[in-house]
Amino acid sequence: MALLKRYTLYAVIAFSIFYLYHHFSFPSWLENDRMGAPKAGQNAPPTDMPSRSSFDWSKVPIRYPVESLNPLPTGKPRRLPRIQHSFEPEVVTTRNTRIARRDEIKGAFQRCWEAYKNNAWMRDEVTPISGRARDNFGGWAASLIDALDTLWIMGLKDEFKNAVAAVGNVDFGKTSLETVNVFETTIRHLGGLLSAYELSGEKTLLSKAIEVGEMLYVAFDTPNRMPITRWDFSKAQAGEPQVAHENVLEAEIGSLTMEFARLSQITGNTKWYDAVARIMSVFAEQQNQTMLPGMWPLVVNARDKNFKYGGAFTLAAMADSLYEYLAKTYALLGGLEPMYKEIYDNAMEAAAQHTLYRPMTPDNADILMAGMVNVNVTRSTTLDPQGQHLGCFAGGMYALGGRIFENQGHVEIGRKLTDGCVWAYRNSRFGMMPEVFHMRPCGPSMNDVCEWDEVEWMKDVAIRHPPEASASVLAKIPKGFTSIKDGRYILRPEAIESVFILYRITGDEKLRAAAWEMWLAIQKYTKTPLANAALLDVTVTNDAPTKMDSMESFWMAETLKYFYLIFSEPDLISLDDYVFNTEAHPFKIPK
Ligand SMILES: *[C@@H]1O[C@H](CO)[C@@H](O)[C@H](O)[C@H]1NC(C)=O
Ligand SMILES: *[C@@H]1O[C@H](CO)[C@@H](O)[C@H](O)[C@H]1NC(C)=O
């Protein structure tokens, strides 16, 4: 994890939150042994009779009612330009290989699903080494809800039915947490339920999505209607007054839009759309008043609705889905809300100009990385040439936005960013990209070019390490990388997500080949007797990286889904029909 040379208060706060968020290890009292979890299929009510949660969030009195609701944009949805490549019919040999690969991925999913069912049913996660249950997302069956649409897409209909019945028993009236993360609950639970409902039409899923929506809506009951992103659930249940926080990660407040808009579209109740429209208009109004006009700082002040202060800007961790949702929300609203196009254009231009860079590599690869930029009081910008696994979504974002808004330049940027992540996978010792690293930029902008220069590279490696750094530390760094601050690979999806989107957009078979290479590496090193495990350090010089006893719900919800889809027929969840939320839950584009 990179430390900034010039700290600002906000950057320090942001990075502390980042650390807690990503480096937190769960205390053992959160875990049960394998005897504790009920077995799949027990106590399941019939599918058409969801049981209600033990607390009715819709009955909590509202202290700060809104005076007039922002309506959903109305009118006939605009026809979006074609997004997917026009694929030719497949030849038989290609088809056979593709299907064998797809089925291998499906088999890997089924193993993980069985492990979850047998060891952690109704709990948030199964631990892939010890086979225990862990609740770190509220105890609301996060893995189950997150994986519902993957079950459906993979054609596992019996498992799906069984899972839907279990969803009826999830109780959103109580939680194992003191503080609920509104963003995580929105993207995983609300997104997962809505998408599985859209695919299957199962009413239980919609009624549970509404329960979650009613719960989360209470987090917006503050004087200025800005939500509390780390939310005290029991105070809210007790009806205590609430106020939004002063330091809020921009991604956590800025990427609730797709799920809330979709809930309003499906139910016809506009209160959820209204709630997020209020946030997005603050982002829109202040977009040009920040230290880097076009982008917003990592941390914003929700209490004072001040989204301008702060000098650290990136597309990657803590910012990511705020930017990702701009073009996607435009599509989801039927192209009827021009504001999303305006702020998308503005943000993507600023991000391309300031945060993207071309790294120097031994093969002079024509790739881009999404870095971070710091702006000081004199408005001078300094590039921090990071690469982050979380930033790998950006390739898919530029390419998709480029298609939606017919900007071929953005499709090309998206390709180079995606190729950057593929490069980082390919050039890492075990074929998986580490969580956070640095490279040497050719120059401060993405248009700078340079030739590989081993002396320059070694100088940069030296700058980024203390003089006493041992030869063994330096030996772990493959040529091209200049430091690796966080060597974990935790089963994250962002790289395969962009490879999948770029494949669907360009039809380039090289991307499918790259996906298969990535898959083989991941499966080889993360597979456990039960499921798949996060890796502690993919830069070690041993025979294999050490496994950690963790498999987050995004593995079954996102990573395996994108791997499965890239080896499926291109019309399975076509990008012309669906937009994915940031947890890989597809929502139908209105037509
Ligand atoms: C922000 O700046 C961009 C580029 O200069 C401009 O196109 C846009 O209209 C501005 N937006 C607002 C809300 O002033
Ligand atoms: C701001 O950054 C520029 C470029 O790095 C530097 O020359 C300048 O001294 C900095 N100003 C302050 C006040 O830190």
Coordinates of C-alpha atoms and ligand atoms in Angstrom, one line a residue:
M1 CA 0.0 0.0 0.0
A2 CA 1.5 3.3 -1.1
L3 CA 2.1 6.1 1.3
L4 CA 1.8 9.5 0.0
K5 CA 4.9 11.8 0.1
R6 CA 2.8 14.8 1.1
Y7 CA 0.1 14.0 3.6
T8 CA -3.0 15.9 3.9
L9 CA -5.3 15.4 6.9
Y10 CA -7.9 13.9 4.6
A11 CA -5.5 11.5 2.9
V12 CA -4.4 10.2 6.3
I13 CA -8.0 9.6 7.3
A14 CA -8.7 8.0 4.0
F15 CA -5.8 5.7 4.2
S16 CA -6.6 4.7 7.8
I17 CA -10.1 3.8 6.7
F18 CA -8.6 2.0 3.7
Y19 CA -6.3 0.0 6.1
L20 CA -9.2 -0.9 8.4
Y21 CA -11.2 -1.9 5.4
H22 CA -8.7 -4.0 3.7
H23 CA -6.4 -5.3 6.3
F24 CA -8.9 -6.0 9.1
S25 CA -8.7 -9.6 10.3
F26 CA -11.8 -11.0 11.9
P27 CA -11.8 -12.0 15.5
S28 CA -12.5 -15.6 16.3
W29 CA -15.7 -14.8 18.1
L30 CA -17.3 -14.0 14.8
E31 CA -16.8 -17.5 13.7
N32 CA -18.6 -20.7 14.5
D33 CA -17.3 -24.1 14.1
R34 CA -18.8 -26.2 11.4
M35 CA -21.4 -27.8 13.6
G36 CA -23.0 -24.4 14.2
A37 CA -24.5 -23.7 10.8
P38 CA -27.8 -25.2 9.8
K39 CA -27.8 -27.4 6.8
A40 CA -29.1 -26.2 3.4
G41 CA -32.7 -26.8 2.9
Q42 CA -33.6 -27.0 6.6
N43 CA -36.5 -24.8 7.8
A44 CA -37.1 -23.4 4.4
P45 CA -40.7 -22.1 3.8
P46 CA -42.3 -22.6 0.4
T47 CA -40.9 -20.2 -2.2
D48 CA -44.1 -18.1 -2.5
M49 CA -44.3 -17.4 1.3
P50 CA -41.4 -15.2 2.4
S51 CA -41.3 -14.7 6.2
R52 CA -41.1 -11.1 7.2
S53 CA -38.1 -9.8 9.1
S54 CA -38.5 -9.3 12.8
F55 CA -38.5 -5.5 12.5
D56 CA -40.5 -3.5 10.0
W57 CA -38.2 -0.7 8.9
S58 CA -41.0 1.0 6.9
K59 CA -42.7 1.9 10.2
V60 CA -39.8 3.9 11.7
P61 CA -41.1 7.5 11.9
I62 CA -39.2 9.8 9.5
R63 CA -37.8 12.9 11.3
Y64 CA -36.7 14.8 8.2
P65 CA -39.3 14.1 5.5
V66 CA -38.5 15.3 2.0
E67 CA -40.7 18.2 0.7
S68 CA -41.0 17.1 -2.8
L69 CA -39.7 13.9 -4.4
N70 CA -37.3 13.9 -7.4
P71 CA -39.3 11.9 -10.0
L72 CA -37.6 9.2 -12.1
P73 CA -37.0 10.6 -15.6
T74 CA -39.9 9.9 -17.8
G75 CA -40.4 9.3 -21.5
K76 CA -39.6 6.6 -24.0
P77 CA -36.1 5.2 -23.3
R78 CA -33.5 6.4 -25.9
R79 CA -32.0 3.7 -28.1
L80 CA -28.4 3.3 -27.0
P81 CA -25.7 2.7 -29.6
R82 CA -24.7 -1.0 -30.1
I83 CA -22.3 -2.1 -27.3
Q84 CA -21.3 -5.7 -28.1
H85 CA -19.2 -6.8 -31.1
S86 CA -21.1 -8.6 -33.9
F87 CA -19.9 -12.1 -33.3
E88 CA -19.5 -14.5 -36.2
P89 CA -20.9 -18.0 -35.7
E90 CA -18.3 -20.2 -33.9
V91 CA -16.4 -23.1 -35.5
V92 CA -16.8 -26.5 -33.9
T93 CA -13.3 -26.8 -32.5
T94 CA -13.4 -23.4 -30.9
R95 CA -16.8 -24.2 -29.5
N96 CA -15.7 -27.4 -27.9
T97 CA -12.7 -25.8 -26.2
R98 CA -14.8 -22.9 -25.0
I99 CA -17.5 -25.2 -23.5
A100 CA -14.9 -27.4 -21.8
R101 CA -13.4 -24.3 -20.2
R102 CA -16.8 -22.9 -19.3
D103 CA -17.8 -26.1 -17.6
E104 CA -14.5 -26.3 -15.7
I105 CA -15.4 -22.8 -14.2
K106 CA -18.9 -23.9 -13.4
G107 CA -17.4 -27.0 -11.6
A108 CA -15.2 -24.7 -9.5
F109 CA -18.3 -22.6 -8.6
Q110 CA -20.3 -25.8 -7.6
R111 CA -17.5 -26.9 -5.3
C112 CA -17.5 -23.5 -3.5
W113 CA -21.3 -23.5 -3.3
E114 CA -21.3 -26.9 -1.8
A115 CA -18.7 -25.8 0.7
Y116 CA -20.8 -22.9 1.6
K117 CA -24.0 -25.0 1.9
N118 CA -22.4 -27.6 4.1
N119 CA -20.4 -25.4 6.4
A120 CA -21.9 -21.9 6.5
W121 CA -25.4 -22.0 5.2
M122 CA -27.3 -18.7 5.9
R123 CA -24.1 -17.1 7.2
D124 CA -22.0 -14.5 5.4
E125 CA -19.0 -16.5 4.3
V126 CA -17.5 -20.0 4.5
T127 CA -13.8 -20.1 5.4
P128 CA -12.1 -22.1 2.7
I129 CA -9.5 -23.8 4.7
S130 CA -11.0 -24.5 8.1
G131 CA -14.6 -24.8 6.9
R132 CA -16.1 -22.5 9.4
A133 CA -18.8 -19.8 9.1
R134 CA -18.0 -16.1 9.3
D135 CA -20.4 -13.1 9.5
N136 CA -18.8 -9.8 8.5
F137 CA -21.6 -8.3 6.4
G138 CA -24.4 -8.2 8.9
G139 CA -25.1 -12.0 9.2
W140 CA -27.6 -11.7 6.3
A141 CA -26.3 -14.7 4.2
A142 CA -24.1 -12.4 2.1
S143 CA -22.6 -15.2 0.0
L144 CA -26.0 -16.8 -0.6
I145 CA -27.6 -13.5 -1.7
D146 CA -24.6 -12.4 -3.7
A147 CA -24.4 -15.7 -5.6
L148 CA -28.1 -16.1 -6.5
D149 CA -27.8 -14.7 -10.0
T150 CA -24.7 -16.7 -10.6
L151 CA -26.7 -19.8 -9.8
W152 CA -29.3 -18.7 -12.3
I153 CA -26.9 -17.7 -15.0
M154 CA -25.0 -21.1 -14.7
G155 CA -28.3 -22.9 -15.0
L156 CA -28.3 -24.4 -11.5
K157 CA -32.0 -24.0 -11.2
D158 CA -32.6 -26.5 -8.4
E159 CA -29.9 -24.9 -6.2
F160 CA -31.4 -21.6 -7.1
K161 CA -34.9 -22.6 -5.9
N162 CA -33.5 -23.9 -2.7
A163 CA -31.6 -20.7 -2.2
V164 CA -34.6 -18.5 -2.9
A165 CA -36.5 -20.4 -0.2
A166 CA -33.7 -19.7 2.2
V167 CA -33.7 -16.0 1.4
G168 CA -37.2 -15.8 2.8
N169 CA -35.7 -16.6 6.2
V170 CA -33.0 -13.9 6.2
D171 CA -33.9 -11.4 9.0
F172 CA -33.0 -7.8 8.2
G173 CA -34.5 -6.8 11.6
K174 CA -31.3 -7.7 13.4
T175 CA -27.6 -7.9 12.7
S176 CA -24.3 -9.2 14.0
L177 CA -22.7 -5.8 13.4
E178 CA -22.6 -2.6 15.4
T179 CA -22.1 -0.6 12.3
V180 CA -23.7 -1.5 9.0
N181 CA -21.9 -0.5 5.9
V182 CA -24.7 1.0 3.7
F183 CA -22.6 0.8 0.5
E184 CA -21.7 -2.9 0.9
T185 CA -25.3 -3.8 1.9
T186 CA -26.6 -1.9 -1.2
I187 CA -24.2 -3.5 -3.7
R188 CA -24.3 -7.0 -2.3
H189 CA -27.7 -7.5 -0.8
L190 CA -30.0 -5.0 -2.6
G191 CA -28.1 -5.5 -5.9
G192 CA -28.1 -9.3 -5.5
L193 CA -31.8 -9.6 -4.7
L194 CA -32.9 -7.2 -7.4
S195 CA -30.9 -8.8 -10.1
A196 CA -31.9 -12.4 -9.1
Y197 CA -35.5 -11.1 -9.1
E198 CA -35.3 -9.7 -12.6
L199 CA -33.8 -12.9 -13.9
S200 CA -36.2 -15.3 -12.3
G201 CA -39.4 -13.3 -11.4
E202 CA -39.4 -14.9 -7.9
K203 CA -41.6 -12.7 -5.7
T204 CA -39.7 -13.6 -2.5
L205 CA -36.7 -11.8 -3.8
L206 CA -38.5 -8.6 -4.6
S207 CA -40.2 -8.6 -1.2
K208 CA -36.8 -9.0 0.5
A209 CA -35.3 -6.3 -1.7
I210 CA -38.0 -4.0 -0.5
E211 CA -37.2 -4.9 3.1
V212 CA -33.6 -4.0 2.5
G213 CA -34.6 -0.9 0.7
E214 CA -36.8 0.2 3.6
M215 CA -33.9 -0.5 6.0
L216 CA -31.3 1.4 4.1
Y217 CA -33.7 4.3 3.5
V218 CA -33.7 5.0 7.3
A219 CA -29.9 5.7 7.0
F220 CA -30.9 8.8 4.8
D221 CA -33.1 10.3 7.6
T222 CA -30.7 13.1 8.4
P223 CA -31.2 16.9 8.4
N224 CA -29.7 17.3 4.9
R225 CA -30.9 13.9 3.6
M226 CA -27.3 12.8 3.1
P227 CA -27.0 9.1 4.2
I228 CA -24.9 7.8 7.1
T229 CA -22.5 5.4 5.2
R230 CA -21.3 3.6 8.4
W231 CA -24.6 3.3 10.1
D232 CA -25.6 2.6 13.7
F233 CA -28.3 0.1 13.2
S234 CA -29.7 -0.2 16.7
K235 CA -29.8 3.6 17.3
A236 CA -31.8 3.9 14.1
Q237 CA -34.1 1.1 15.2
A238 CA -34.6 3.1 18.4
G239 CA -35.6 6.1 16.4
E240 CA -32.7 8.3 17.6
P241 CA -31.8 11.4 15.7
Q242 CA -29.1 10.9 13.0
V243 CA -26.7 13.1 11.2
A244 CA -24.4 12.4 8.3
H245 CA -20.7 12.1 8.8
E246 CA -18.0 14.6 8.0
N247 CA -15.5 12.1 6.5
V248 CA -17.1 9.8 4.0
L249 CA -15.4 7.8 1.3
E250 CA -16.6 9.1 -2.1
A251 CA -17.3 5.6 -3.4
E252 CA -19.5 4.7 -0.4
I253 CA -21.8 7.7 -0.8
G254 CA -21.5 8.0 -4.6
S255 CA -22.4 4.5 -5.7
L256 CA -25.8 3.7 -4.4
T257 CA -27.4 5.1 -7.5
M258 CA -28.0 2.0 -9.7
E259 CA -29.6 -0.2 -7.0
F260 CA -31.8 2.6 -5.6
A261 CA -32.9 3.7 -9.0
R262 CA -33.7 0.1 -10.0
L263 CA -35.7 -0.5 -6.8
S264 CA -37.8 2.6 -7.7
Q265 CA -38.2 1.5 -11.3
I266 CA -39.4 -1.9 -10.3
T267 CA -41.7 -0.9 -7.4
G268 CA -42.9 2.4 -8.9
N269 CA -42.1 4.1 -5.6
T270 CA -39.7 7.0 -6.4
K271 CA -38.5 7.6 -2.8
W272 CA -35.3 5.5 -3.4
Y273 CA -34.4 7.3 -6.6
D274 CA -35.1 10.6 -4.9
A275 CA -32.7 9.7 -2.1
V276 CA -29.8 9.1 -4.4
A277 CA -30.6 11.9 -6.8
R278 CA -30.0 14.3 -3.9
I279 CA -26.5 12.9 -3.5
M280 CA -25.7 12.9 -7.2
S281 CA -26.8 16.5 -7.6
V282 CA -24.2 17.6 -5.0
F283 CA -21.5 15.7 -6.9
A284 CA -22.7 17.4 -10.2
E285 CA -22.8 20.9 -8.7
Q286 CA -19.4 20.7 -7.1
Q287 CA -17.6 18.8 -9.9
N288 CA -15.8 21.9 -11.3
Q289 CA -15.0 23.4 -7.9
T290 CA -12.7 20.7 -6.5
M291 CA -8.9 20.9 -6.4
L292 CA -8.9 18.8 -9.6
P293 CA -12.0 20.0 -11.6
G294 CA -13.8 17.0 -13.1
M295 CA -12.9 14.6 -10.3
W296 CA -13.9 14.5 -6.6
P297 CA -11.6 14.0 -3.6
L298 CA -11.4 10.6 -1.9
V299 CA -13.1 11.8 1.2
V300 CA -16.1 14.1 1.2
N301 CA -18.0 15.9 3.9
A302 CA -21.6 14.7 3.9
R303 CA -22.6 16.6 7.0
D304 CA -21.9 20.0 5.3
K305 CA -22.5 18.7 1.7
N306 CA -19.0 19.8 0.9
F307 CA -17.5 17.5 -1.7
K308 CA -14.7 19.9 -2.8
Y309 CA -12.1 19.8 -0.1
G310 CA -9.2 17.3 -0.2
G311 CA -6.3 16.8 -2.5
A312 CA -6.1 13.1 -3.3
F313 CA -7.7 11.8 -6.6
T314 CA -7.9 8.4 -8.2
L315 CA -10.1 6.1 -10.1
A316 CA -9.1 3.2 -7.8
A317 CA -9.7 2.2 -4.2
M318 CA -12.2 4.3 -2.3
A319 CA -13.3 6.2 -5.5
D320 CA -13.9 3.5 -8.1
S321 CA -17.6 2.8 -8.3
L322 CA -18.6 6.5 -8.0
Y323 CA -17.0 6.9 -11.5
E324 CA -18.1 3.4 -12.7
Y325 CA -21.8 4.2 -12.0
L326 CA -22.0 7.4 -14.1
A327 CA -22.4 5.9 -17.6
K328 CA -24.1 2.8 -16.2
T329 CA -26.7 4.9 -14.4
Y330 CA -27.2 6.9 -17.7
A331 CA -28.0 3.6 -19.4
L332 CA -30.2 2.3 -16.6
L333 CA -32.3 5.5 -16.7
G334 CA -33.0 4.9 -20.4
G335 CA -30.6 7.7 -21.4
L336 CA -33.2 10.2 -20.2
E337 CA -31.0 12.0 -17.6
P338 CA -28.4 14.0 -19.4
M339 CA -26.6 15.0 -16.2
Y340 CA -25.0 11.6 -16.0
K341 CA -23.4 12.0 -19.5
E342 CA -22.2 15.5 -18.6
I343 CA -20.5 14.4 -15.4
Y344 CA -19.2 11.3 -17.0
D345 CA -17.5 13.2 -19.8
N346 CA -16.0 15.7 -17.4
A347 CA -14.7 13.1 -15.0
M348 CA -13.3 10.8 -17.6
E349 CA -11.4 13.6 -19.3
A350 CA -9.9 14.8 -16.0
A351 CA -9.0 11.3 -15.0
A352 CA -7.4 10.5 -18.3
Q353 CA -5.4 13.7 -18.2
H354 CA -4.1 13.4 -14.6
T355 CA -4.4 9.9 -13.2
L356 CA -3.6 7.5 -16.1
Y357 CA 0.0 6.8 -17.1
R358 CA 2.0 4.6 -19.4
P359 CA 4.5 2.5 -17.4
M360 CA 8.0 1.5 -18.6
T361 CA 8.2 -2.3 -19.2
P362 CA 10.9 -4.6 -20.5
D363 CA 8.7 -5.4 -23.5
N364 CA 7.7 -1.8 -24.2
A365 CA 4.1 -2.8 -23.8
D366 CA 1.6 -0.2 -25.0
I367 CA -0.5 -0.3 -21.8
L368 CA -1.9 2.1 -19.2
M369 CA -2.2 2.1 -15.4
A370 CA -4.6 4.0 -13.3
G371 CA -2.6 5.9 -10.7
M372 CA -3.3 8.5 -8.0
V373 CA -2.7 12.2 -8.2
N374 CA -2.1 14.6 -5.3
V375 CA -2.9 18.2 -5.7
N376 CA -1.4 20.8 -3.4
V377 CA -2.5 24.3 -2.4
T378 CA -0.9 25.9 -5.5
R379 CA -2.9 23.4 -7.5
S380 CA 0.2 21.6 -8.7
T381 CA -0.4 17.9 -9.4
T382 CA 1.9 15.1 -8.5
L383 CA 1.4 11.6 -10.0
D384 CA 1.8 8.7 -7.6
P385 CA 2.3 5.9 -10.1
Q386 CA 0.4 3.1 -8.4
G387 CA -1.3 0.1 -9.7
Q388 CA -4.1 -1.5 -7.8
H389 CA -6.1 -4.6 -8.4
L390 CA -9.2 -2.6 -7.4
G391 CA -8.3 -0.1 -10.2
C392 CA -8.5 -2.8 -12.9
F393 CA -12.2 -2.2 -13.3
A394 CA -11.3 1.1 -15.1
G395 CA -10.6 -0.6 -18.4
G396 CA -14.2 -1.9 -18.6
M397 CA -15.5 1.4 -17.5
Y398 CA -13.8 3.5 -20.2
A399 CA -14.7 0.9 -22.9
L400 CA -18.3 0.6 -21.9
G401 CA -18.7 4.4 -21.5
G402 CA -16.9 4.8 -24.9
R403 CA -19.6 2.6 -26.5
I404 CA -22.6 4.2 -24.7
F405 CA -21.4 7.7 -25.6
E406 CA -19.8 6.8 -29.0
N407 CA -16.3 7.9 -27.9
Q408 CA -13.8 5.6 -29.6
G409 CA -10.9 7.2 -27.8
H410 CA -12.4 6.0 -24.5
V411 CA -12.8 2.5 -25.9
E412 CA -9.0 2.6 -26.7
I413 CA -8.1 3.9 -23.3
G414 CA -10.2 1.0 -21.9
R415 CA -8.3 -1.5 -23.9
K416 CA -4.9 -0.2 -22.8
L417 CA -6.0 -0.2 -19.2
T418 CA -7.2 -3.7 -19.5
D419 CA -4.0 -4.8 -21.2
G420 CA -2.2 -3.2 -18.3
C421 CA -3.8 -5.5 -15.8
V422 CA -3.3 -8.5 -18.1
W423 CA 0.4 -7.5 -18.3
A424 CA 0.6 -7.3 -14.5
Y425 CA -1.0 -10.8 -14.1
R426 CA 1.3 -12.3 -16.8
N427 CA 4.5 -10.7 -15.4
S428 CA 3.8 -11.7 -11.8
R429 CA 5.6 -14.8 -10.5
F430 CA 2.5 -17.0 -10.1
G431 CA 0.3 -15.3 -12.8
M432 CA -1.8 -13.2 -10.4
M433 CA -1.5 -9.5 -10.0
P434 CA -0.7 -8.2 -6.5
E435 CA -3.1 -5.9 -4.7
V436 CA -1.0 -2.7 -4.7
F437 CA 2.3 -1.9 -6.5
H438 CA 4.2 0.8 -8.3
M439 CA 5.7 1.1 -11.8
R440 CA 7.9 3.7 -13.4
P441 CA 5.8 6.1 -15.5
C442 CA 7.2 7.1 -18.9
G443 CA 6.1 10.6 -17.9
P444 CA 3.3 12.4 -16.1
S445 CA 0.7 11.8 -18.8
M446 CA -0.8 8.8 -20.5
N447 CA 0.5 9.9 -23.9
D448 CA 4.2 9.8 -22.8
V449 CA 6.2 7.0 -24.4
C450 CA 9.5 5.5 -23.4
E451 CA 11.9 2.7 -24.1
W452 CA 12.9 0.2 -21.4
D453 CA 15.9 1.4 -19.5
E454 CA 17.2 -1.0 -16.9
V455 CA 19.3 1.6 -15.2
E456 CA 16.3 4.0 -14.8
W457 CA 14.2 1.1 -13.5
M458 CA 16.8 0.1 -10.9
K459 CA 17.0 3.8 -9.8
D460 CA 13.3 3.9 -9.3
V461 CA 13.4 0.6 -7.3
A462 CA 16.1 2.0 -5.1
I463 CA 14.1 5.2 -4.5
R464 CA 11.1 3.2 -3.4
H465 CA 13.0 1.0 -0.9
P466 CA 15.0 1.9 2.2
P467 CA 18.8 1.5 1.6
E468 CA 18.9 -1.4 4.0
A469 CA 16.2 -3.4 2.0
S470 CA 17.6 -6.8 1.6
A471 CA 18.5 -8.4 -1.7
S472 CA 15.7 -10.9 -1.1
V473 CA 13.1 -8.1 -1.0
L474 CA 14.4 -6.7 -4.2
A475 CA 14.6 -10.1 -5.8
K476 CA 10.8 -10.5 -5.4
I477 CA 10.1 -7.6 -7.8
P478 CA 9.6 -8.7 -11.4
K479 CA 11.1 -6.3 -13.9
G480 CA 8.7 -3.5 -14.7
F481 CA 7.3 -3.2 -11.2
T482 CA 9.3 -0.9 -9.0
S483 CA 7.8 -1.9 -5.6
I484 CA 5.1 -4.2 -4.4
K485 CA 3.5 -2.7 -1.2
D486 CA 0.7 -5.2 -0.9
G487 CA 1.4 -8.6 -2.4
R488 CA -2.0 -10.2 -1.6
Y489 CA -4.4 -11.7 -4.2
I490 CA -7.7 -12.0 -2.5
L491 CA -9.8 -13.6 -5.3
R492 CA -10.8 -10.2 -6.6
P493 CA -12.8 -9.8 -9.9
E494 CA -11.8 -6.4 -11.4
A495 CA -9.2 -7.7 -13.9
I496 CA -11.4 -10.5 -15.3
E497 CA -14.3 -8.0 -15.3
S498 CA -12.5 -5.7 -17.7
V499 CA -11.2 -8.5 -19.8
F500 CA -14.8 -9.8 -20.1
I501 CA -16.3 -6.4 -21.0
L502 CA -13.5 -5.7 -23.6
Y503 CA -14.0 -9.2 -25.1
R504 CA -17.7 -8.6 -25.5
I505 CA -17.0 -5.1 -27.0
T506 CA -14.2 -6.0 -29.3
G507 CA -14.5 -9.8 -30.0
D508 CA -10.8 -10.1 -29.7
E509 CA -9.9 -13.7 -29.0
K510 CA -6.6 -12.7 -27.4
L511 CA -8.7 -11.5 -24.4
R512 CA -10.3 -14.9 -24.0
A513 CA -6.9 -16.5 -24.2
A514 CA -5.7 -14.1 -21.5
A515 CA -8.7 -14.9 -19.4
W516 CA -7.9 -18.6 -19.6
E517 CA -4.3 -18.0 -18.5
M518 CA -5.5 -16.0 -15.6
W519 CA -8.0 -18.7 -14.7
L520 CA -5.4 -21.5 -14.7
A521 CA -3.1 -19.5 -12.4
I522 CA -5.9 -18.6 -10.0
Q523 CA -7.3 -22.1 -9.8
K524 CA -3.8 -23.7 -9.4
Y525 CA -2.8 -21.6 -6.4
T526 CA -6.0 -20.7 -4.7
K527 CA -7.8 -24.0 -4.7
T528 CA -8.3 -25.7 -1.3
P529 CA -9.8 -29.1 -0.5
L530 CA -13.1 -27.2 0.1
A531 CA -13.2 -24.1 -2.0
N532 CA -10.8 -21.3 -3.0
A533 CA -8.7 -19.1 -0.7
A534 CA -7.2 -15.6 -0.8
L535 CA -3.4 -15.5 -1.1
L536 CA -1.1 -13.7 1.4
D537 CA 1.7 -12.8 -1.0
V538 CA 1.9 -13.5 -4.7
T539 CA 5.5 -12.2 -4.8
V540 CA 7.2 -14.8 -2.6
T541 CA 10.1 -16.8 -4.1
N542 CA 8.8 -20.1 -2.6
D543 CA 7.0 -22.7 -4.7
A544 CA 3.6 -21.4 -3.9
P545 CA 2.0 -18.4 -2.1
T546 CA 0.5 -19.0 1.4
K547 CA -3.3 -19.3 1.5
M548 CA -5.4 -17.3 3.9
D549 CA -8.6 -18.7 5.4
S550 CA -10.9 -16.3 3.5
M551 CA -13.1 -16.3 0.5
E552 CA -15.2 -13.2 0.2
S553 CA -18.7 -13.3 -1.3
F554 CA -17.4 -11.5 -4.4
W555 CA -15.6 -14.6 -5.5
M556 CA -18.9 -16.5 -6.3
A557 CA -20.8 -13.3 -7.1
E558 CA -18.3 -11.7 -9.5
T559 CA -15.0 -13.4 -10.3
L560 CA -16.5 -16.8 -11.1
K561 CA -19.5 -15.2 -12.9
Y562 CA -17.2 -13.1 -15.2
F563 CA -15.0 -16.1 -15.9
Y564 CA -18.1 -18.2 -16.7
L565 CA -19.6 -15.5 -19.0
I566 CA -16.5 -14.9 -21.1
F567 CA -16.6 -18.6 -22.0
S568 CA -20.3 -18.5 -22.6
E569 CA -22.3 -17.5 -25.8
P570 CA -22.0 -13.8 -26.2
D571 CA -25.7 -13.3 -25.9
L572 CA -25.8 -14.7 -22.4
I573 CA -26.4 -11.5 -20.4
S574 CA -25.5 -9.3 -23.4
L575 CA -24.1 -5.9 -22.6
D576 CA -26.8 -4.5 -25.0
D577 CA -29.5 -5.8 -22.6
Y578 CA -27.9 -5.5 -19.1
V579 CA -25.6 -3.3 -17.0
F580 CA -23.8 -4.8 -14.1
N581 CA -23.7 -3.1 -10.8
T582 CA -20.3 -3.0 -9.1
E583 CA -20.9 -6.4 -7.5
A584 CA -21.5 -8.0 -10.9
H585 CA -25.3 -8.1 -10.6
P586 CA -26.9 -7.5 -14.0
F587 CA -29.9 -5.1 -14.2
K588 CA -32.0 -4.9 -17.4
I589 CA -31.6 -1.8 -19.5
P590 CA -35.1 -0.3 -20.2
K591 CA -36.1 -0.3 -23.8
Ligands
LIG1 C1 -17.5 22.0 -15.8 O1 -16.5 22.1 -16.7 C2 -16.6 21.5 -18.0 C3 -15.4 21.6 -18.8 O2 -14.8 22.9 -18.7 C4 -17.9 22.1 -18.7 O3 -18.1 21.4 -19.9 C5 -19.1 21.9 -17.8 O4 -20.2 22.5 -18.3 C6 -18.8 22.5 -16.4 N1 -19.9 22.1 -15.5 C7 -20.6 22.9 -14.7 C8 -21.7 22.4 -13.9 O5 -20.3 24.1 -14.7
LIG2 C1 3.3 22.2 -4.9 O1 3.8 21.2 -5.8 C2 4.8 21.8 -6.7 C3 5.1 20.7 -7.7 O2 5.4 19.5 -7.1 C4 6.0 22.3 -6.0 O3 6.9 22.9 -6.9 C5 5.5 23.3 -5.0 O4 6.5 23.8 -4.2 C6 4.4 22.8 -4.1 N1 3.9 23.9 -3.2 C7 3.6 23.7 -1.9 C8 3.1 24.9 -1.2 O5 3.8 22.7 -1.4

